[in-house]
Amino acid sequence: MDIGEFKLALEQLVQDAERDFAAANTPDALEQARVAYLGARSGRLKTIQKQMGTLPPDCRKEGGLAFNQAKQRLQQLLADSQQRIKSNAADSGPQIDPTLPGYRPHLGTVHPITQTIEHLMEIMGRLGFAAVEGPEVEDTWHNFIALNIPEDHPARDPLDNFYLTVAGQAIDDADAKDARLLRSQTSTVQIRVMENASPPVRVISLGRVYRPDEADPTHFPMFHQMEGLWIDREVHMGHLKSVLRLFATAYLGSDVQIRFRPSFFPFTEPSVEVDFQWNGQWMEFGGAGMVDPNVLRAVGYDPEEVGGFAFGLGVERLCMRRHGVTDIRDLYRNDLRFLHQF
Ligand code: FA5
């Protein structure tokens, strides 16, 4: 073999290698190309190397140089292709098997108390009560004074309420005119509605209330109430009992038993407490009564002309009874295994 033929063979080898390494798109295909060209025993480069001995002695140096250049080029082609295949694999992300069965992604659910609120609003809407809202941070006028709760009433005790600070100063005088607190009942909204609307009024208000009660299976320091208020010319106790019975059977089922017990609230006269029966026991779920004339006067209504009833029900207890939840704290533990059941 002369030097011209030898160099031509090397050029052809490099050309073929450029084509075959570029076409290899998987590690396996690249390995095949590597063995074909750079294989130590029978690779094409090795075959040409063996022919170097047939060159005339004065051409061997030139031949050796050309051989080394071709070898380096082949090694470069191999390294480039390895890099290309590696980065393609990284770009295409994790490999998925489309034949595997699918599964539902974890979807969130509406919290049981929010579901209950929506349900109660729907039932009361059918009974003609419009939903209104009031603020959770209240002043003493709306939380106490207008509701006929005098200054010395134990319900205003700082130990029974969450008083807030005013202008950076802690309130320790619960009677201060500008005292603010987290509302302890939704009855505050009765006052706000009557201050801003003339009778007739037929509303409900659902929201959070706060009391420093110790948590136990039926009490929590933050809970929800549904307040109801119906003021018109001729509303009497019979209406109150009918509305609460209709409501209870709509939400808890026609077999629910409820009872009214005489009670006392400063803002209603007469007043009752309402219980439902659950597992052979009575549980209180709300307070109610005919709106006290002092409250009507405080908002500028004439008790000789109009009157009506109000009620305040514990939303958690209603939700618990309907869904068989025996501990109110389960509603607020944020345990997804519990919450996903609703
Ligand atoms: C009141 O809050 C009155 N404002 C209700 C009312 C409104 C009476 C209008 C008359 C007219 P009481 O403090 O009893 O009443 O609370 C009403 C209901 O809230 C209770 O029956 C109970 O179901 C619920 N409740 C009270 N405290 C808690 C608590 N710590 N955790 C969970 N629910 C509670």
Tab-separated table of C-alpha atoms and ligand atoms in Angstrom:
chain	number	residue	atom	x	y	z
A	1	MET	CA	0.000	0.000	0.000
A	2	ASP	CA	1.389	3.426	-0.855
A	3	ILE	CA	0.981	6.527	1.289
A	4	GLY	CA	-1.706	8.022	-0.990
A	5	GLU	CA	-3.948	4.955	-0.638
A	6	PHE	CA	-3.303	4.857	3.102
A	7	LYS	CA	-4.363	8.505	3.604
A	8	LEU	CA	-7.419	8.010	1.394
A	9	ALA	CA	-8.484	5.040	3.515
A	10	LEU	CA	-8.128	7.196	6.662
A	11	GLU	CA	-10.216	10.024	5.112
A	12	GLN	CA	-12.940	7.568	4.143
A	13	LEU	CA	-12.902	6.153	7.669
A	14	VAL	CA	-13.348	9.606	9.245
A	15	GLN	CA	-16.176	10.482	6.837
A	16	ASP	CA	-18.067	7.259	7.595
A	17	ALA	CA	-17.511	7.728	11.334
A	18	GLU	CA	-18.894	11.274	11.239
A	19	ARG	CA	-22.060	9.934	9.627
A	20	ASP	CA	-22.486	6.907	11.925
A	21	PHE	CA	-21.706	8.656	15.233
A	22	ALA	CA	-24.150	11.464	14.308
A	23	ALA	CA	-26.865	8.874	13.591
A	24	ALA	CA	-26.442	7.119	16.956
A	25	ASN	CA	-29.174	8.473	19.258
A	26	THR	CA	-29.125	5.968	22.104
A	27	PRO	CA	-26.328	4.698	24.331
A	28	ASP	CA	-26.668	1.248	22.711
A	29	ALA	CA	-26.378	2.575	19.146
A	30	LEU	CA	-23.356	4.659	20.133
A	31	GLU	CA	-21.671	1.645	21.693
A	32	GLN	CA	-22.162	-0.279	18.439
A	33	ALA	CA	-20.551	2.582	16.472
A	34	ARG	CA	-17.670	2.755	18.963
A	35	VAL	CA	-16.931	-0.969	18.568
A	36	ALA	CA	-17.195	-0.729	14.756
A	37	TYR	CA	-14.678	2.111	14.511
A	38	LEU	CA	-12.550	2.097	17.650
A	39	GLY	CA	-12.903	-1.560	18.740
A	40	ALA	CA	-9.500	-2.831	19.988
A	41	ARG	CA	-9.630	-6.117	18.078
A	42	SER	CA	-11.503	-5.659	14.834
A	43	GLY	CA	-12.487	-1.995	14.693
A	44	ARG	CA	-11.932	-0.285	11.334
A	45	LEU	CA	-9.196	1.941	12.817
A	46	LYS	CA	-7.330	-1.145	14.034
A	47	THR	CA	-7.558	-2.706	10.564
A	48	ILE	CA	-5.973	0.372	8.994
A	49	GLN	CA	-3.313	0.494	11.714
A	50	LYS	CA	-2.270	-3.028	10.743
A	51	GLN	CA	-1.731	-1.828	7.165
A	52	MET	CA	0.802	0.756	8.326
A	53	GLY	CA	3.488	-1.957	8.221
A	54	THR	CA	2.996	-2.300	4.426
A	55	LEU	CA	3.949	1.351	3.800
A	56	PRO	CA	7.413	2.071	2.344
A	57	PRO	CA	9.765	2.827	5.278
A	58	ASP	CA	10.319	6.495	4.278
A	59	CYS	CA	6.525	7.106	4.344
A	60	ARG	CA	5.868	5.569	7.739
A	61	LYS	CA	6.371	8.808	9.672
A	62	GLU	CA	3.855	10.641	7.446
A	63	GLY	CA	1.521	7.696	7.688
A	64	GLY	CA	1.819	7.648	11.496
A	65	LEU	CA	0.965	11.332	11.728
A	66	ALA	CA	-2.109	10.909	9.515
A	67	PHE	CA	-3.172	7.853	11.535
A	68	ASN	CA	-2.899	9.719	14.842
A	69	GLN	CA	-4.965	12.653	13.496
A	70	ALA	CA	-7.692	10.284	12.327
A	71	LYS	CA	-7.676	8.470	15.677
A	72	GLN	CA	-8.027	11.743	17.620
A	73	ARG	CA	-10.888	12.814	15.354
A	74	LEU	CA	-12.719	9.538	15.997
A	75	GLN	CA	-12.229	9.872	19.749
A	76	GLN	CA	-13.588	13.432	19.585
A	77	LEU	CA	-16.638	12.236	17.602
A	78	LEU	CA	-17.315	9.604	20.268
A	79	ALA	CA	-17.049	12.129	23.147
A	80	ASP	CA	-19.356	14.633	21.370
A	81	SER	CA	-21.994	11.979	20.750
A	82	GLN	CA	-21.855	10.773	24.361
A	83	GLN	CA	-22.466	14.339	25.533
A	84	ARG	CA	-25.316	14.860	23.068
A	85	ILE	CA	-27.141	11.667	24.117
A	86	LYS	CA	-26.741	12.539	27.798
A	87	SER	CA	-28.210	16.023	27.478
A	88	ASN	CA	-31.092	14.787	25.291
A	89	ALA	CA	-32.029	12.325	28.036
A	90	ALA	CA	-31.948	15.113	30.656
A	91	ASP	CA	-34.172	17.370	28.474
A	92	SER	CA	-36.826	14.763	27.937
A	93	GLY	CA	-37.487	14.609	31.729
A	94	PRO	CA	-38.537	11.528	33.688
A	95	GLN	CA	-39.570	8.613	31.564
A	96	ILE	CA	-43.213	7.675	31.968
A	97	ASP	CA	-44.946	4.457	31.240
A	98	PRO	CA	-48.261	5.347	29.578
A	99	THR	CA	-49.564	1.810	30.028
A	100	LEU	CA	-49.659	2.068	33.848
A	101	PRO	CA	-53.162	2.621	35.350
A	102	GLY	CA	-53.903	6.269	36.287
A	103	TYR	CA	-54.815	7.546	39.755
A	104	ARG	CA	-56.830	10.567	40.932
A	105	PRO	CA	-54.690	13.495	42.036
A	106	HIS	CA	-55.265	14.672	45.649
A	107	LEU	CA	-57.953	17.312	45.271
A	108	GLY	CA	-58.814	19.650	48.142
A	109	THR	CA	-62.318	19.622	49.644
A	110	VAL	CA	-64.469	22.371	51.104
A	111	HIS	CA	-64.134	22.428	54.926
A	112	PRO	CA	-67.141	20.779	56.661
A	113	ILE	CA	-68.007	24.024	58.476
A	114	THR	CA	-68.008	25.986	55.214
A	115	GLN	CA	-70.195	23.265	53.686
A	116	THR	CA	-72.539	23.519	56.686
A	117	ILE	CA	-72.732	27.322	56.411
A	118	GLU	CA	-73.665	27.068	52.735
A	119	HIS	CA	-76.302	24.436	53.513
A	120	LEU	CA	-77.826	26.479	56.381
A	121	MET	CA	-77.963	29.585	54.196
A	122	GLU	CA	-79.757	27.614	51.525
A	123	ILE	CA	-82.386	26.269	53.966
A	124	MET	CA	-82.969	29.666	55.594
A	125	GLY	CA	-83.119	31.279	52.147
A	126	ARG	CA	-86.054	29.015	51.339
A	127	LEU	CA	-87.731	30.246	54.543
A	128	GLY	CA	-87.329	33.841	53.327
A	129	PHE	CA	-84.251	34.918	55.354
A	130	ALA	CA	-81.612	36.984	53.511
A	131	ALA	CA	-77.950	36.503	54.525
A	132	VAL	CA	-76.009	39.501	55.849
A	133	GLU	CA	-72.552	39.925	57.357
A	134	GLY	CA	-70.992	41.863	60.211
A	135	PRO	CA	-67.445	42.527	61.447
A	136	GLU	CA	-65.603	40.127	63.761
A	137	VAL	CA	-63.894	42.990	65.634
A	138	GLU	CA	-66.637	44.834	67.467
A	139	ASP	CA	-67.164	47.751	69.825
A	140	THR	CA	-68.934	47.525	73.159
A	141	TRP	CA	-72.016	49.277	71.769
A	142	HIS	CA	-72.831	46.487	69.295
A	143	ASN	CA	-71.586	43.568	71.401
A	144	PHE	CA	-73.177	44.668	74.703
A	145	ILE	CA	-74.778	48.075	75.257
A	146	ALA	CA	-77.340	48.060	72.419
A	147	LEU	CA	-78.120	44.427	73.342
A	148	ASN	CA	-79.265	45.551	76.784
A	149	ILE	CA	-76.201	44.114	78.527
A	150	PRO	CA	-75.443	46.648	81.278
A	151	GLU	CA	-71.964	47.682	82.399
A	152	ASP	CA	-71.932	45.461	85.474
A	153	HIS	CA	-73.154	42.356	83.631
A	154	PRO	CA	-70.781	39.366	84.017
A	155	ALA	CA	-70.954	38.747	80.236
A	156	ARG	CA	-68.692	41.822	79.818
A	157	ASP	CA	-65.983	40.484	82.108
A	158	PRO	CA	-62.494	40.639	80.516
A	159	LEU	CA	-62.053	37.019	81.579
A	160	ASP	CA	-64.985	36.003	79.379
A	161	ASN	CA	-64.026	37.977	76.279
A	162	PHE	CA	-61.106	38.625	73.959
A	163	TYR	CA	-60.564	42.361	74.369
A	164	LEU	CA	-58.112	43.964	71.945
A	165	THR	CA	-55.720	46.868	72.275
A	166	VAL	CA	-56.581	50.445	71.332
A	167	ALA	CA	-53.784	52.690	70.061
A	168	GLY	CA	-51.224	50.177	71.333
A	169	GLN	CA	-52.697	50.132	74.854
A	170	ALA	CA	-54.096	46.950	76.341
A	171	ILE	CA	-57.710	47.328	77.406
A	172	ASP	CA	-58.165	46.278	80.983
A	173	ASP	CA	-61.190	48.470	81.514
A	174	ALA	CA	-63.905	46.535	79.722
A	175	ASP	CA	-66.289	49.463	80.199
A	176	ALA	CA	-64.132	51.929	78.290
A	177	LYS	CA	-66.241	53.523	75.553
A	178	ASP	CA	-63.700	52.809	72.809
A	179	ALA	CA	-62.965	49.225	73.890
A	180	ARG	CA	-62.759	46.760	71.020
A	181	LEU	CA	-63.132	43.002	71.225
A	182	LEU	CA	-63.507	39.918	69.081
A	183	ARG	CA	-67.288	39.506	69.009
A	184	SER	CA	-68.537	36.904	71.452
A	185	GLN	CA	-71.841	36.365	69.620
A	186	THR	CA	-73.385	37.121	66.239
A	187	SER	CA	-76.199	39.048	67.952
A	188	THR	CA	-74.056	42.117	67.163
A	189	VAL	CA	-75.291	41.850	63.581
A	190	GLN	CA	-78.931	42.245	64.691
A	191	ILE	CA	-78.027	45.731	65.919
A	192	ARG	CA	-76.090	46.665	62.786
A	193	VAL	CA	-78.969	45.565	60.547
A	194	MET	CA	-81.692	47.354	62.532
A	195	GLU	CA	-79.601	50.546	62.756
A	196	ASN	CA	-79.476	50.652	58.979
A	197	ALA	CA	-82.875	49.334	57.855
A	198	SER	CA	-86.507	49.983	58.654
A	199	PRO	CA	-88.816	47.090	59.479
A	200	PRO	CA	-89.798	44.571	58.222
A	201	VAL	CA	-86.476	42.761	58.621
A	202	ARG	CA	-85.893	39.065	58.024
A	203	VAL	CA	-82.203	38.173	58.008
A	204	ILE	CA	-79.648	35.594	59.063
A	205	SER	CA	-75.942	36.116	59.675
A	206	LEU	CA	-73.353	33.351	59.854
A	207	GLY	CA	-69.821	33.833	61.085
A	208	ARG	CA	-67.075	33.291	63.617
A	209	VAL	CA	-67.343	34.235	67.291
A	210	TYR	CA	-64.704	34.049	70.022
A	211	ARG	CA	-64.829	33.149	73.707
A	212	PRO	CA	-62.066	32.105	76.130
A	213	ASP	CA	-63.836	28.766	76.669
A	214	GLU	CA	-61.689	25.748	77.372
A	215	ALA	CA	-61.802	23.279	74.478
A	216	ASP	CA	-63.699	20.052	75.168
A	217	PRO	CA	-65.838	17.740	73.001
A	218	THR	CA	-68.610	20.382	72.625
A	219	HIS	CA	-66.727	23.697	73.150
A	220	PHE	CA	-64.038	25.523	71.223
A	221	PRO	CA	-62.676	29.059	71.784
A	222	MET	CA	-63.501	29.991	68.178
A	223	PHE	CA	-66.752	28.713	66.760
A	224	HIS	CA	-69.532	29.786	64.394
A	225	GLN	CA	-73.053	30.963	65.047
A	226	MET	CA	-76.064	31.489	62.844
A	227	GLU	CA	-78.018	34.506	64.002
A	228	GLY	CA	-81.601	34.955	62.852
A	229	LEU	CA	-83.812	38.032	63.175
A	230	TRP	CA	-87.396	38.607	62.101
A	231	ILE	CA	-89.010	41.946	62.918
A	232	ASP	CA	-92.444	42.947	61.680
A	233	ARG	CA	-95.777	44.152	62.975
A	234	GLU	CA	-97.147	40.820	64.122
A	235	VAL	CA	-94.452	38.281	64.844
A	236	HIS	CA	-94.945	36.104	67.905
A	237	MET	CA	-93.409	33.167	69.769
A	238	GLY	CA	-95.367	30.673	67.630
A	239	HIS	CA	-93.500	31.941	64.560
A	240	LEU	CA	-90.176	31.503	66.328
A	241	LYS	CA	-90.938	27.894	67.285
A	242	SER	CA	-92.230	27.049	63.799
A	243	VAL	CA	-89.193	28.514	62.047
A	244	LEU	CA	-86.771	26.644	64.323
A	245	ARG	CA	-88.684	23.371	63.924
A	246	LEU	CA	-88.832	23.740	60.146
A	247	PHE	CA	-85.146	24.556	60.076
A	248	ALA	CA	-84.160	21.621	62.340
A	249	THR	CA	-86.119	19.045	60.335
A	250	ALA	CA	-84.788	20.417	57.036
A	251	TYR	CA	-81.192	20.164	58.219
A	252	LEU	CA	-81.239	17.209	60.631
A	253	GLY	CA	-84.080	15.100	59.205
A	254	SER	CA	-87.795	14.717	59.884
A	255	ASP	CA	-87.184	12.347	62.810
A	256	VAL	CA	-85.187	14.903	64.833
A	257	GLN	CA	-86.626	15.801	68.225
A	258	ILE	CA	-86.123	19.328	69.498
A	259	ARG	CA	-87.303	20.999	72.698
A	260	PHE	CA	-87.518	24.563	74.026
A	261	ARG	CA	-86.477	25.338	77.610
A	262	PRO	CA	-87.196	28.651	79.401
A	263	SER	CA	-84.002	30.658	79.737
A	264	PHE	CA	-82.664	34.187	80.077
A	265	PHE	CA	-80.840	36.530	77.684
A	266	PRO	CA	-80.671	40.312	78.340
A	267	PHE	CA	-81.720	41.009	74.741
A	268	THR	CA	-84.821	38.794	74.542
A	269	GLU	CA	-87.928	38.452	76.678
A	270	PRO	CA	-89.179	35.772	76.961
A	271	SER	CA	-86.092	33.696	76.177
A	272	VAL	CA	-85.597	30.008	75.434
A	273	GLU	CA	-82.793	27.587	74.897
A	274	VAL	CA	-83.176	25.016	72.113
A	275	ASP	CA	-81.927	21.435	72.366
A	276	PHE	CA	-81.897	18.472	69.999
A	277	GLN	CA	-81.819	14.855	70.952
A	278	TRP	CA	-78.710	12.881	70.045
A	279	ASN	CA	-77.834	9.353	71.164
A	280	GLY	CA	-80.462	9.432	73.883
A	281	GLN	CA	-79.246	12.757	75.295
A	282	TRP	CA	-80.289	16.378	74.892
A	283	MET	CA	-77.719	18.802	73.495
A	284	GLU	CA	-78.199	22.558	73.443
A	285	PHE	CA	-77.736	24.030	69.990
A	286	GLY	CA	-78.988	27.572	70.410
A	287	GLY	CA	-80.636	30.390	72.272
A	288	ALA	CA	-83.649	32.413	71.127
A	289	GLY	CA	-86.463	34.674	72.207
A	290	MET	CA	-88.642	37.696	71.484
A	291	VAL	CA	-86.490	40.813	70.986
A	292	ASP	CA	-86.495	42.921	74.170
A	293	PRO	CA	-88.178	46.367	73.801
A	294	ASN	CA	-84.977	48.003	75.112
A	295	VAL	CA	-83.077	46.631	72.106
A	296	LEU	CA	-85.735	47.933	69.713
A	297	ARG	CA	-85.503	51.388	71.319
A	298	ALA	CA	-81.673	51.353	71.141
A	299	VAL	CA	-81.838	51.063	67.341
A	300	GLY	CA	-84.632	53.626	66.988
A	301	TYR	CA	-87.562	51.222	66.470
A	302	ASP	CA	-90.879	51.757	68.269
A	303	PRO	CA	-91.713	48.649	70.360
A	304	GLU	CA	-95.371	49.682	70.305
A	305	GLU	CA	-95.351	49.377	66.524
A	306	VAL	CA	-93.053	46.443	65.721
A	307	GLY	CA	-91.553	43.399	67.384
A	308	GLY	CA	-90.129	40.028	66.539
A	309	PHE	CA	-87.830	37.203	67.407
A	310	ALA	CA	-84.122	36.458	67.274
A	311	PHE	CA	-82.096	33.291	67.608
A	312	GLY	CA	-78.432	32.306	67.720
A	313	LEU	CA	-77.446	28.716	66.885
A	314	GLY	CA	-74.113	26.894	67.203
A	315	VAL	CA	-73.050	25.891	63.684
A	316	GLU	CA	-70.470	23.311	64.844
A	317	ARG	CA	-73.014	21.447	66.969
A	318	LEU	CA	-75.456	21.262	64.049
A	319	CYS	CA	-72.689	19.986	61.760
A	320	MET	CA	-71.601	17.439	64.394
A	321	ARG	CA	-75.116	16.072	64.850
A	322	ARG	CA	-75.711	15.739	61.102
A	323	HIS	CA	-72.379	14.032	60.376
A	324	GLY	CA	-71.972	12.045	63.601
A	325	VAL	CA	-68.853	13.957	64.744
A	326	THR	CA	-68.515	13.402	68.479
A	327	ASP	CA	-65.666	15.862	69.231
A	328	ILE	CA	-65.753	19.484	68.019
A	329	ARG	CA	-61.926	19.568	68.131
A	330	ASP	CA	-61.797	17.136	65.189
A	331	LEU	CA	-63.170	19.953	63.017
A	332	TYR	CA	-60.111	22.099	63.738
A	333	ARG	CA	-57.215	19.624	63.930
A	334	ASN	CA	-56.601	19.911	60.156
A	335	ASP	CA	-56.169	16.157	59.894
A	336	LEU	CA	-56.689	15.510	56.177
A	337	ARG	CA	-57.825	11.921	56.820
A	338	PHE	CA	-60.760	13.387	58.779
A	339	LEU	CA	-61.467	16.323	56.459
A	340	HIS	CA	-61.427	14.218	53.270
A	341	GLN	CA	-64.502	12.329	54.485
A	342	PHE	CA	-66.740	15.353	53.858
B	1	FA5	C1	-75.824	33.245	72.544
B	1	FA5	O1	-74.677	33.395	72.080
B	1	FA5	C2	-76.929	34.175	72.165
B	1	FA5	N1	-76.397	35.297	71.448
B	1	FA5	C3	-77.975	33.435	71.362
B	1	FA5	C4	-79.220	34.229	71.160
B	1	FA5	C5	-79.364	34.975	70.000
B	1	FA5	C6	-80.209	34.217	72.117
B	1	FA5	C7	-80.518	35.714	69.816
B	1	FA5	C8	-81.365	34.968	71.926
B	1	FA5	C9	-81.516	35.681	70.783
B	1	FA5	P1	-75.239	31.064	73.852
B	1	FA5	O2	-74.123	31.637	74.606
B	1	FA5	O3	-76.108	30.098	74.560
B	1	FA5	O4	-76.179	32.189	73.284
B	1	FA5	O5	-74.655	30.385	72.524
B	1	FA5	C10	-75.500	29.902	71.506
B	1	FA5	C11	-74.999	28.577	70.983
B	1	FA5	O6	-73.636	28.676	70.571
B	1	FA5	C12	-74.961	27.461	72.025
B	1	FA5	O7	-76.232	26.885	72.160
B	1	FA5	C13	-73.973	26.491	71.406
B	1	FA5	O8	-74.600	25.723	70.390
B	1	FA5	C14	-73.000	27.429	70.767
B	1	FA5	N2	-71.806	27.612	71.592
B	1	FA5	C15	-71.665	28.395	72.686
B	1	FA5	N3	-70.407	28.333	73.165
B	1	FA5	C16	-69.722	27.482	72.356
B	1	FA5	C17	-68.365	27.015	72.299
B	1	FA5	N4	-67.430	27.429	73.137
B	1	FA5	N5	-68.025	26.144	71.318
B	1	FA5	C18	-68.958	25.740	70.419
B	1	FA5	N6	-70.229	26.160	70.399
B	1	FA5	C19	-70.622	27.024	71.355
